[in-house]
XYZ file of C-alpha atoms in Angstrom:
704
model
C 11.428 3.778 -15.940
C 11.750 6.149 -13.300
C 8.578 8.809 -12.286
C 10.630 11.706 -13.027
C 11.861 11.033 -15.122
C 8.674 10.054 -17.284
C 7.978 13.380 -16.814
C 10.830 15.181 -17.939
C 10.786 12.959 -21.089
C 7.369 14.527 -21.883
C 7.354 18.647 -20.819
C 10.544 18.462 -23.547
C 8.642 16.864 -25.990
C 5.786 19.324 -24.982
C 7.793 22.384 -25.751
C 9.655 21.619 -28.208
C 6.498 21.579 -30.042
C 4.692 24.464 -27.762
C 7.144 26.939 -28.958
C 7.573 25.232 -33.124
C 3.550 26.502 -33.369
C 4.364 29.369 -30.785
C 7.042 31.253 -33.359
C 5.847 29.238 -36.828
C 2.624 31.636 -36.039
C 3.841 34.635 -38.053
C 5.876 33.214 -40.538
C 4.772 32.256 -44.284
C 2.188 28.679 -43.396
C 2.856 25.966 -44.748
C 0.223 24.900 -47.757
C -1.713 22.029 -47.027
C -1.081 19.873 -49.260
C 2.999 19.878 -47.557
C 1.702 18.360 -44.150
C 1.022 15.016 -43.438
C -2.975 14.940 -43.137
C -3.001 16.132 -47.153
C -1.784 13.438 -48.661
C -3.462 10.190 -49.272
C -0.815 7.870 -48.829
C 1.970 7.031 -46.826
C 4.426 5.924 -50.392
C 3.374 10.734 -50.878
C 4.991 11.458 -47.461
C 7.693 9.469 -48.520
C 8.886 10.809 -51.089
C 7.563 14.766 -49.735
C 9.921 14.227 -47.061
C 13.301 12.579 -49.092
C 11.912 15.859 -51.452
C 13.104 17.816 -48.388
C 16.019 15.403 -47.610
C 17.418 16.139 -50.978
C 16.527 19.488 -50.801
C 18.880 20.408 -47.232
C 21.572 17.724 -49.260
C 22.009 20.614 -52.137
C 22.055 23.413 -50.430
C 24.519 23.888 -48.197
C 26.132 26.855 -49.136
C 25.425 30.945 -48.047
C 23.487 31.484 -51.658
C 20.421 33.099 -50.859
C 18.675 30.610 -52.652
C 20.453 27.654 -50.695
C 18.875 29.217 -47.514
C 15.744 30.154 -48.139
C 15.227 26.650 -48.959
C 17.511 25.220 -46.326
C 14.866 27.481 -44.358
C 11.357 25.992 -45.857
C 13.511 22.575 -45.799
C 13.661 22.192 -42.012
C 10.427 24.016 -40.765
C 9.312 21.949 -42.971
C 10.612 18.394 -41.715
C 9.677 20.339 -37.703
C 6.396 19.686 -38.622
C 6.287 15.989 -39.871
C 9.117 15.084 -37.002
C 6.380 16.501 -34.148
C 3.793 13.054 -35.640
C 5.526 9.276 -34.220
C 4.371 7.937 -37.216
C 6.627 9.441 -39.426
C 10.093 10.299 -37.790
C 11.229 6.268 -38.590
C 10.871 7.152 -41.932
C 11.967 10.345 -41.855
C 15.551 8.560 -40.686
C 15.221 6.184 -43.110
C 15.165 8.924 -46.264
C 18.346 10.336 -44.139
C 17.255 13.102 -43.131
C 19.381 12.665 -40.178
C 22.642 13.501 -41.441
C 21.134 16.504 -43.369
C 19.366 18.048 -40.803
C 23.315 17.193 -38.056
C 25.403 19.177 -41.061
C 22.536 21.915 -41.327
C 23.397 22.358 -37.242
C 26.532 24.671 -38.434
C 26.879 27.718 -40.877
C 27.644 27.186 -44.150
C 31.279 27.945 -45.265
C 31.241 31.824 -46.354
C 31.235 32.547 -50.097
C 34.137 34.533 -51.967
C 33.963 38.250 -50.937
C 30.900 37.796 -49.010
C 31.269 40.239 -45.350
C 28.644 40.944 -42.727
C 26.146 38.848 -41.685
C 24.518 35.464 -43.655
C 21.234 35.438 -45.445
C 19.026 33.348 -42.886
C 21.517 33.771 -39.741
C 20.854 30.522 -36.297
C 17.225 29.920 -38.546
C 18.099 27.489 -40.670
C 20.478 25.978 -37.771
C 17.235 26.452 -35.055
C 15.260 24.522 -37.582
C 17.762 21.529 -37.644
C 17.968 21.683 -33.600
C 14.589 21.424 -33.061
C 14.005 19.041 -36.351
C 16.867 16.793 -34.115
C 15.302 16.690 -31.164
C 11.806 15.982 -32.120
C 13.253 12.797 -33.946
C 15.340 12.495 -30.768
C 12.292 11.748 -28.781
C 12.288 7.818 -29.750
C 15.056 6.249 -27.760
C 16.107 4.134 -31.076
C 17.442 7.675 -33.080
C 19.062 8.926 -30.203
C 22.492 6.938 -30.745
C 22.033 7.367 -34.832
C 22.212 11.400 -34.025
C 25.103 11.150 -31.938
C 27.173 9.492 -34.352
C 26.409 11.707 -37.111
C 28.343 14.370 -35.023
C 25.321 16.486 -33.592
C 26.550 17.131 -30.125
C 29.974 18.941 -31.143
C 27.690 21.200 -33.146
C 24.729 21.997 -30.409
C 27.645 22.330 -28.280
C 28.774 25.198 -30.199
C 25.177 26.112 -31.364
C 24.928 27.084 -27.590
C 28.184 29.406 -27.841
C 26.580 31.604 -30.303
C 25.650 34.375 -27.044
C 29.659 34.911 -26.549
C 29.919 36.057 -30.420
C 26.271 38.171 -31.206
C 25.041 40.480 -29.619
C 21.183 39.433 -27.868
C 18.651 38.511 -30.230
C 15.633 36.598 -30.053
C 17.426 34.036 -32.758
C 20.052 33.783 -31.240
C 18.256 32.920 -27.872
C 16.254 30.654 -30.021
C 19.014 28.479 -31.414
C 20.750 28.026 -27.795
C 17.382 27.010 -26.513
C 16.867 24.354 -28.936
C 20.011 22.975 -28.695
C 19.816 22.637 -24.883
C 16.185 20.850 -25.291
C 17.825 18.750 -28.866
C 20.551 17.721 -25.853
C 17.873 17.543 -23.402
C 15.920 14.326 -25.637
C 19.271 12.721 -27.101
C 20.578 12.099 -23.268
C 17.117 10.910 -21.627
C 17.579 7.597 -20.422
C 20.332 7.212 -22.035
C 23.595 7.401 -20.284
C 26.294 6.921 -22.113
C 24.677 10.328 -24.422
C 25.017 12.053 -21.288
C 28.754 10.942 -20.757
C 29.037 11.811 -24.074
C 27.742 15.695 -24.200
C 30.061 15.918 -20.774
C 33.963 15.053 -22.710
C 32.128 17.721 -25.616
C 32.221 20.547 -23.047
C 28.706 21.399 -22.487
C 27.740 21.392 -19.129
C 29.823 24.745 -18.407
C 27.870 26.667 -20.749
C 24.478 25.145 -20.102
C 25.542 26.221 -16.433
C 26.512 29.642 -18.197
C 23.218 30.331 -19.683
C 21.212 29.954 -15.836
C 22.128 33.236 -16.010
C 21.207 34.294 -19.990
C 18.570 37.920 -19.423
C 16.025 35.435 -21.994
C 14.188 33.613 -18.805
C 13.321 30.826 -21.957
C 16.644 29.871 -22.284
C 17.337 29.843 -18.373
C 14.727 27.249 -18.472
C 16.427 24.968 -21.578
C 18.858 25.254 -20.081
C 18.182 24.060 -16.510
C 15.833 21.651 -18.919
C 19.078 19.983 -20.253
C 20.867 19.870 -16.526
C 17.835 17.868 -15.021
C 19.127 15.554 -17.316
C 22.140 15.278 -17.899
C 22.445 15.094 -13.412
C 20.278 12.221 -13.326
C 21.640 8.345 -11.957
C 25.261 10.360 -13.384
C 27.491 10.886 -10.631
C 30.680 12.409 -12.957
C 27.904 14.912 -14.892
C 26.793 16.092 -10.801
C 29.448 16.750 -9.266
C 30.638 18.430 -12.739
C 27.380 20.975 -12.485
C 28.308 21.157 -9.255
C 32.137 22.358 -9.391
C 31.033 25.042 -12.062
C 28.906 27.033 -8.874
C 25.103 26.012 -10.882
C 24.179 26.000 -7.547
C 23.517 29.944 -6.344
C 21.695 30.843 -9.208
C 19.598 26.954 -9.382
C 18.393 29.415 -5.283
C 18.187 32.164 -6.769
C 15.765 30.502 -9.606
C 13.681 28.187 -7.143
C 12.572 31.358 -6.261
C 11.428 32.594 -10.170
C 7.352 33.773 -10.326
C 7.589 31.944 -13.895
C 6.940 28.783 -12.646
C 8.115 27.064 -15.811
C 11.774 27.974 -14.565
C 11.295 27.272 -11.308
C 9.955 23.837 -12.285
C 13.323 23.076 -14.209
C 15.903 24.244 -11.474
C 13.762 22.702 -8.143
C 13.858 19.788 -10.933
C 17.722 19.839 -11.263
C 18.718 20.263 -8.120
C 15.995 17.233 -7.549
C 18.075 15.554 -9.258
C 21.448 16.440 -7.367
C 20.939 15.199 -4.679
C 19.693 12.342 -4.843
C 21.883 9.144 -4.466
C 24.408 12.259 -3.401
C 24.755 12.407 0.312
C 27.816 15.331 -0.330
C 25.788 17.367 -2.223
C 23.033 16.990 -0.621
C 25.080 19.212 2.035
C 26.291 21.745 -0.480
C 22.825 22.337 -1.696
C 21.308 22.550 1.567
C 24.079 24.781 2.708
C 23.438 27.318 -0.540
C 20.531 28.440 0.918
C 17.915 26.146 -1.412
C 15.829 24.320 2.216
C 13.183 27.610 2.176
C 12.829 27.928 -1.880
C 12.049 24.988 -2.092
C 9.075 25.321 0.550
C 8.389 28.385 -0.843
C 7.244 26.019 -3.440
C 4.765 23.920 -1.784
C 2.156 26.606 -2.419
C 3.620 26.680 -6.254
C 1.240 27.295 -8.693
C 2.435 24.297 -10.474
C 1.410 21.443 -8.916
C 5.060 20.030 -10.451
C 7.173 22.431 -8.727
C 4.810 21.152 -5.816
C 5.684 17.617 -6.188
C 9.127 18.384 -7.365
C 9.832 20.419 -3.956
C 7.827 17.815 -1.563
C 9.754 14.574 -3.426
C 12.935 16.593 -2.370
C 11.882 17.959 1.771
C 11.074 14.411 1.196
C 15.464 13.713 0.388
C 16.192 16.274 2.303
C 14.562 14.818 5.016
C 16.665 11.315 5.099
C 20.199 13.795 6.035
C 19.451 14.135 9.606
C 17.529 14.370 12.378
C 18.148 18.293 12.315
C 16.609 18.935 8.561
C 14.012 16.945 9.368
C 12.766 19.296 12.728
C 14.268 22.274 10.248
C 12.072 21.386 8.080
C 9.333 21.696 9.668
C 10.209 24.967 11.726
C 9.955 26.266 8.596
C 6.551 25.823 7.713
C 6.162 22.579 5.184
C 4.473 20.289 7.674
C 0.625 22.449 6.314
C 1.034 22.417 3.388
C 2.322 19.058 2.260
C -0.975 18.180 4.045
C -3.211 20.037 1.977
C -1.009 19.116 -0.941
C -2.824 14.859 0.971
C -6.104 16.482 -0.559
C -4.867 16.962 -4.123
C -6.694 15.843 -6.660
C -3.110 15.359 -8.032
C -2.076 11.174 -7.131
C 1.240 11.924 -7.347
C 1.518 15.728 -6.151
C -0.312 13.886 -2.940
C 2.706 10.568 -3.112
C 5.328 13.149 -3.125
C 3.108 15.282 0.485
C 2.417 11.451 1.795
C 7.037 10.482 0.959
C 7.248 14.138 1.827
C 5.808 13.684 5.479
C 6.501 9.749 5.959
C 10.310 11.174 6.324
C 9.430 13.378 8.660
C 7.873 11.531 10.447
C 10.142 9.230 11.639
C 11.165 12.182 14.691
C 9.591 12.835 17.218
C 8.196 16.174 17.589
C 7.543 16.656 13.610
C 5.299 13.096 14.976
C 3.140 15.336 17.203
C 3.281 18.413 14.744
C 1.910 16.267 11.884
C -0.906 15.325 13.737
C -1.620 18.482 15.447
C -2.228 20.059 11.660
C -4.800 17.836 10.904
C -2.855 15.537 9.243
C -3.979 11.549 10.660
C -7.698 11.886 9.171
C -6.724 12.510 5.384
C -3.277 10.067 5.358
C -5.720 7.292 6.860
C -7.533 8.181 3.020
C -4.198 7.643 1.155
C -5.196 4.311 2.465
C -8.184 3.209 0.209
C -5.794 4.243 -2.897
C -5.230 2.464 -5.921
C -1.690 3.551 -6.099
C 0.398 1.181 -4.236
C 3.345 3.956 -3.801
C 1.078 6.750 -2.875
C -1.327 4.328 0.117
C 2.383 3.007 0.892
C 4.260 6.047 1.435
C 1.237 7.194 3.731
C 1.297 3.727 5.558
C 4.607 4.846 6.275
C 3.827 7.791 7.556
C 1.569 6.548 9.464
C 3.464 4.539 11.435
C 6.359 6.964 11.587
C 3.357 9.290 13.609
C 1.775 6.009 15.929
C 5.882 6.478 17.640
C 4.918 9.825 19.767
C 2.249 8.217 22.502
C 0.065 11.976 21.971
C -0.452 10.369 18.639
C -1.732 7.266 19.392
C -5.523 7.923 20.825
C -5.676 10.521 17.814
C -5.830 7.798 15.752
C -7.842 5.315 17.129
C -11.192 7.494 18.022
C -11.142 9.086 13.929
C -11.087 5.191 13.630
C -7.779 4.108 12.242
C -7.339 1.752 13.810
C -10.077 -0.258 11.682
C -8.502 1.760 8.444
C -5.309 -0.253 8.709
C -7.359 -3.844 9.890
C -9.778 -4.444 7.199
C -6.878 -2.373 4.782
C -6.954 -4.106 1.489
C -2.909 -3.329 0.797
C -1.901 -3.440 -2.662
C 2.508 -4.645 -2.030
C 3.850 -7.418 0.452
C 6.140 -3.966 1.350
C 2.542 -2.145 3.127
C 1.159 -4.707 4.157
C 4.616 -6.104 6.268
C 4.542 -1.406 7.066
C 0.378 -2.190 8.531
C 1.570 -4.731 10.253
C 4.277 -2.968 12.256
C 2.194 0.006 12.676
C -0.203 -2.732 14.362
C 2.845 -3.975 16.571
C 3.725 -0.092 17.815
C 0.208 0.919 18.452
C -0.302 -2.528 20.254
C 2.467 -2.030 22.502
C 1.717 1.866 23.306
C -1.056 0.779 25.260
C -0.912 1.465 28.608
C -0.280 4.178 31.350
C -1.949 7.579 29.829
C -2.699 6.479 26.085
C -5.073 3.697 28.014
C -6.011 6.559 30.717
C -7.227 9.131 27.246
C -8.973 5.364 25.627
C -10.725 4.535 28.741
C -11.947 8.478 29.519
C -12.816 8.595 25.043
C -15.057 4.727 25.566
C -16.811 6.807 28.871
C -17.058 10.737 27.878
C -17.008 10.520 24.145
C -20.027 10.395 21.211
C -21.479 6.518 20.985
C -19.657 5.851 17.192
C -16.180 6.731 19.175
C -16.667 4.609 22.466
C -17.779 1.856 20.018
C -14.420 2.632 17.711
C -12.105 2.038 21.175
C -13.716 -0.797 22.036
C -13.159 -2.201 19.138
C -9.167 -1.544 18.621
C -9.022 -2.120 22.710
C -10.442 -5.536 21.895
C -7.066 -6.478 19.233
C -4.741 -4.648 21.201
C -4.716 -4.270 25.264
C -2.792 -6.301 27.546
C -3.747 -8.914 28.934
C -3.835 -7.708 32.515
C -5.656 -4.849 31.459
C -8.743 -6.516 30.310
C -10.462 -6.831 32.731
C -10.182 -3.443 33.470
C -11.555 -2.040 29.748
C -14.330 -4.458 28.811
C -15.621 -5.536 32.666
C -15.660 -2.769 35.304
C -15.094 0.015 32.402
C -17.801 -1.482 30.594
C -16.055 -2.192 26.973
C -17.741 -5.627 26.839
C -21.625 -3.837 26.237
C -20.106 -1.319 23.486
C -18.839 -4.940 21.874
C -22.874 -6.582 22.771
C -24.431 -3.595 21.657
C -22.543 -3.924 18.121
C -23.828 -7.170 17.669
C -27.108 -5.974 18.080
C -27.367 -2.885 15.998
C -28.528 -2.771 12.975
C -25.329 -1.968 10.659
C -24.418 -5.425 9.226
C -20.577 -3.675 8.860
C -20.842 -2.313 12.852
C -21.862 -6.342 14.166
C -19.197 -7.885 11.584
C -16.825 -5.814 13.618
C -17.286 -6.718 16.440
C -18.021 -10.191 16.483
C -15.045 -9.943 14.747
C -13.826 -7.751 18.186
C -14.461 -10.706 20.146
C -13.668 -13.322 18.922
C -10.244 -11.479 19.233
C -10.725 -10.811 22.622
C -12.259 -14.459 23.714
C -9.248 -16.346 21.463
C -7.308 -13.843 23.703
C -9.115 -14.824 26.936
C -8.413 -18.407 26.248
C -4.458 -19.961 25.641
C -6.800 -23.524 26.044
C -9.982 -25.190 24.049
C -13.656 -24.702 25.708
C -13.022 -28.956 26.236
C -9.252 -28.670 27.337
C -10.846 -26.256 29.582
C -13.149 -28.604 30.812
C -13.592 -28.794 34.836
C -12.021 -33.333 35.621
C -14.218 -35.032 37.181
C -13.832 -35.147 41.484
C -14.819 -38.802 41.078
C -11.508 -41.072 40.662
C -11.527 -43.989 38.536
C -10.799 -46.808 38.187
C -10.355 -48.384 35.279
C -9.613 -52.813 34.350
C -8.547 -52.757 30.691
C -9.607 -53.484 27.248
C -9.306 -57.167 28.281
C -12.765 -57.233 30.138
C -14.870 -55.121 28.001
C -17.996 -57.289 27.651
C -16.399 -59.982 29.312
C -18.391 -62.983 31.289
C -15.443 -63.752 33.387
C -15.913 -62.213 36.855
C -18.870 -60.313 35.572
C -21.689 -59.394 37.970
C -23.537 -58.017 36.202
C -25.581 -58.403 32.541
C -27.500 -54.995 30.506
C -29.574 -56.484 27.663
C -29.070 -54.013 25.285
C -31.503 -54.844 21.969
C -31.847 -58.381 22.909
C -27.770 -58.903 22.946
C -26.644 -59.183 26.309
C -23.315 -57.123 27.873
C -21.125 -58.351 30.448
C -20.575 -55.660 32.937
C -18.648 -55.591 36.184
C -20.442 -54.102 38.942
C -17.035 -52.300 40.369
C -15.853 -50.442 37.461
C -18.704 -49.264 36.802
C -20.551 -48.124 40.912
C -16.266 -45.290 40.474
C -18.017 -44.407 37.024
C -20.289 -41.553 37.818
C -23.127 -41.090 40.273
C -25.752 -42.413 38.638
C -24.135 -46.961 38.229
C -23.404 -45.539 42.095
C -27.777 -44.444 42.626
C -28.640 -47.559 40.557
C -26.843 -50.264 41.851
C -25.940 -48.752 46.081
C -30.105 -47.266 45.908
C -32.985 -47.986 46.426
C -33.515 -49.170 42.582
C -34.618 -52.488 41.444
C -31.686 -52.965 39.519
C -29.614 -52.996 42.681
C -29.712 -56.389 42.683
C -31.340 -57.454 39.196
C -28.725 -59.831 37.398
C -30.191 -58.475 33.810
C -30.847 -54.901 33.590
C -31.954 -53.368 30.818
C -31.025 -50.444 29.064
C -34.071 -49.826 26.609
C -32.738 -46.898 24.994
C -29.495 -46.836 23.823
C -28.807 -48.836 20.900
C -26.081 -51.374 21.123
C -23.119 -49.506 19.997
C -23.799 -46.283 21.488
C -23.869 -48.721 24.782
C -20.237 -50.177 23.670
C -18.391 -47.176 23.396
C -20.395 -45.878 26.931
C -18.644 -48.997 28.634
C -15.900 -49.410 26.634
C -14.690 -45.620 28.150
C -15.985 -46.765 31.515
C -13.021 -49.974 31.350
C -10.672 -48.136 29.094
C -11.069 -44.273 30.145
C -11.132 -42.900 26.700
C -12.611 -43.705 23.561
C -12.190 -42.726 19.709
C -15.494 -41.230 18.552
C -17.233 -41.336 15.136
C -18.853 -38.122 13.997
C -22.223 -40.245 13.555
C -22.750 -41.597 16.535
C -21.336 -38.759 18.632
C -24.793 -36.719 19.582
C -26.916 -40.130 20.448
C -23.234 -40.987 22.473
C -23.593 -37.703 24.336
C -26.911 -38.100 25.482
C -26.249 -41.633 26.475
C -22.760 -39.426 28.504
C -25.517 -36.838 30.028
C -27.865 -39.792 31.078
C -24.815 -41.508 33.049
C -22.913 -38.186 34.805
C -20.009 -39.673 32.617
C -18.645 -35.427 31.892
C -15.004 -37.587 30.400
C -16.800 -39.070 27.611
C -19.384 -36.340 27.503
C -16.384 -33.711 27.384
C -14.779 -36.165 24.432
C -17.823 -35.536 22.698
C -18.563 -32.314 22.529
C -14.881 -31.786 21.315
C -16.621 -34.564 18.821
C -19.264 -32.247 18.012
C -17.939 -29.788 17.679
C -15.491 -30.192 15.264
C -19.124 -30.803 13.104
C -19.856 -27.272 13.334
C -21.752 -25.464 10.347
C -22.848 -21.994 9.137
C -26.792 -24.536 8.038
C -26.848 -26.242 12.272
C -25.101 -24.106 14.186
C -28.208 -23.002 15.493
C -28.935 -26.272 16.247
C -25.483 -27.863 17.738
C -26.355 -25.273 20.400
C -29.733 -26.522 21.055
C -28.369 -29.398 21.268
C -26.364 -28.347 24.113
C -28.783 -26.468 25.858
C -30.853 -30.345 25.873
C -27.484 -31.900 27.711
C -26.180 -29.485 29.155
C -23.300 -29.115 27.510
C -21.645 -26.517 28.369
C -17.792 -26.708 26.293
C -20.303 -27.388 23.302
C -22.337 -23.766 23.120
C -19.141 -22.468 24.385
C -17.568 -24.364 21.121
C -21.230 -22.333 18.631
C -20.341 -18.959 21.096
C -16.780 -19.225 19.308
C -18.025 -20.027 15.763
C -21.087 -17.811 15.796
C -18.581 -14.599 16.531
C -15.930 -16.557 13.828
C -18.276 -17.229 11.178
C -19.697 -13.904 11.405
C -19.764 -12.793 8.102
C -21.682 -16.215 6.382
C -24.172 -16.283 9.343
C -25.501 -13.140 8.656
C -26.907 -13.352 5.645
C -28.962 -16.386 6.693
C -32.623 -15.166 7.824
C -32.169 -16.604 10.832
C -28.865 -15.357 12.124
C -30.794 -12.253 13.821
C -33.120 -14.166 16.353
C -30.003 -16.416 16.784
C -28.009 -13.464 17.945
C -30.384 -12.367 20.225
C -31.772 -15.568 22.010
C -28.279 -16.493 22.758
C -26.977 -13.147 23.562
C -27.112 -13.873 27.698
C -24.872 -17.291 27.576
C -22.230 -14.655 25.005
C -22.299 -12.206 27.805
C -21.558 -15.413 30.583
C -18.617 -16.624 27.789
C -16.859 -13.191 28.125
C -17.814 -12.661 31.772
C -16.023 -16.035 32.782
C -13.520 -15.414 30.652
C -12.291 -11.426 31.711
C -12.864 -12.936 35.115
C -9.502 -15.198 34.919
C -6.271 -14.534 36.665
C -4.132 -13.821 33.711
C -1.935 -16.466 32.874
C 1.910 -15.946 32.769
C 3.235 -16.853 28.875
């Protein structure tokens, strides 16, 4: 259900009850036995309600006794109608047709002249009771079908034929309030009200001398205008706009609240009426309502300004020029969630214009908008995100947003609806597009001279946002890398995690291929004899003894494979002329895999053999096999074993495995930091992390 209609409905019901209690303060009180609390059972209440209905059905005359009885019965039924649990019982007892009958004056008695006893009061009591019954939607149509609308419209006219008095004003108010509740969220009844001719009289009542009548008439028009184009058009054709605009400036909060509500419903989805409202001079009074003591008026005014701002860019500029920005930003700090939501809505529409973007930021809008990203209200969160999306379109705002931690808010925010997530993603892309030229220079200046926490925020943001061509300047020449590495060594887990995420992002952007693929190729030319010669005695001129078994090989293939075998067979080692060479420290299955790689240039490596094969590849200087082993082992890195894997990479100078460990640690830091040994590991690998980034960031940027 629309938020505005909820507000209207509650307002109408509350108004009816408050007026009822106020107007009965000086009247004859209903005895306690006549109230719901005085009855011990529902049956007794039902009988009492039925008695009052019967009185109404039998007292529709001008006799003094009947008028007094009818007045008392409508008063009792109105009091019962305030209790929601009794409304259905009243309807079941036939209260609706009885009350509708008393909306009109009874026929005059023979020879009767002048005013009737309790003139207008019985009708007012009936209208009040029917208005309360109509709060339940299921009873609205029943009341209308009983003929209530015709009589209610007639009651609106009573000020024309009777001198202005408190009693007459009261019956008019109750008639307008009843129409409000009958038409609420019911398009068919809204149309019926127009057909019955109520709208011209309601517009006329906006100029009534009694403020409460004005308020009631505006409340009815507000409901009738909501999502009903024909009603909107007739209200405008009846020249309601000039009076409504004047009412916006009323010091009576109830009046300007209803007036801004009517105008809001009139302009909703109606561009032509929106133009007419602006031409009628509504803009400045609506801006004035942003400072109203009534939060509901502030909310409606902010919503209306958002609708005005969607009309055209000129209107956006005029709203800002007339002083709307500061009060809207102040409203962002309110404890009222709906007030903040409407303020953010208006600012979001204003922020789609370049000059307004700078003005909103200059007036302090960025920080409260960022705070609203933490809201548990989906609409409020989205409106704030949409406003920020507009603000970052202006280069003047980018550094300010990053300076106060806006990038981190956008990056780590928990957004409720997909629409907000999409908006934030577009904002991040827009930020990325702005990081160049004077914006980048401003950020580099902040990274050099600002407070430490601001320097860190800038470095964290640039790790995600800066262009590839600028990374070397930002992180090597301008010491951005030192700031990120400093976060890893800080005592704050939050800062450590932020730093690790930024470094991992920087690493993945700086390297378009995996560390294994990026490893240098072996400088030794390769000659592969093929699979058929693996452990084949044909033409074999050397035999290896492994775990007591013979493995047949060919010197020419071994000599071409690595410097280690060249030294073994061409150098002064004893193996040079030996027919059988004993291999004492390698298992048969590991040695067979190593030889298969030498003969074919490729091999499938089981993770169970990978570490032993790495050791053998390192021993015999088989760089290609070593890279394959490192790749296989890297797939098995986990939070539990990364420290051991790093030690393994150190032991065999396995650079690609070491880099894989570094990337894993950065990527999984949030899980690693819970381990008692994590701080020691970070300190231990810090020089290697620095070396990795210095090497990665120094590489020429690849065009993609």
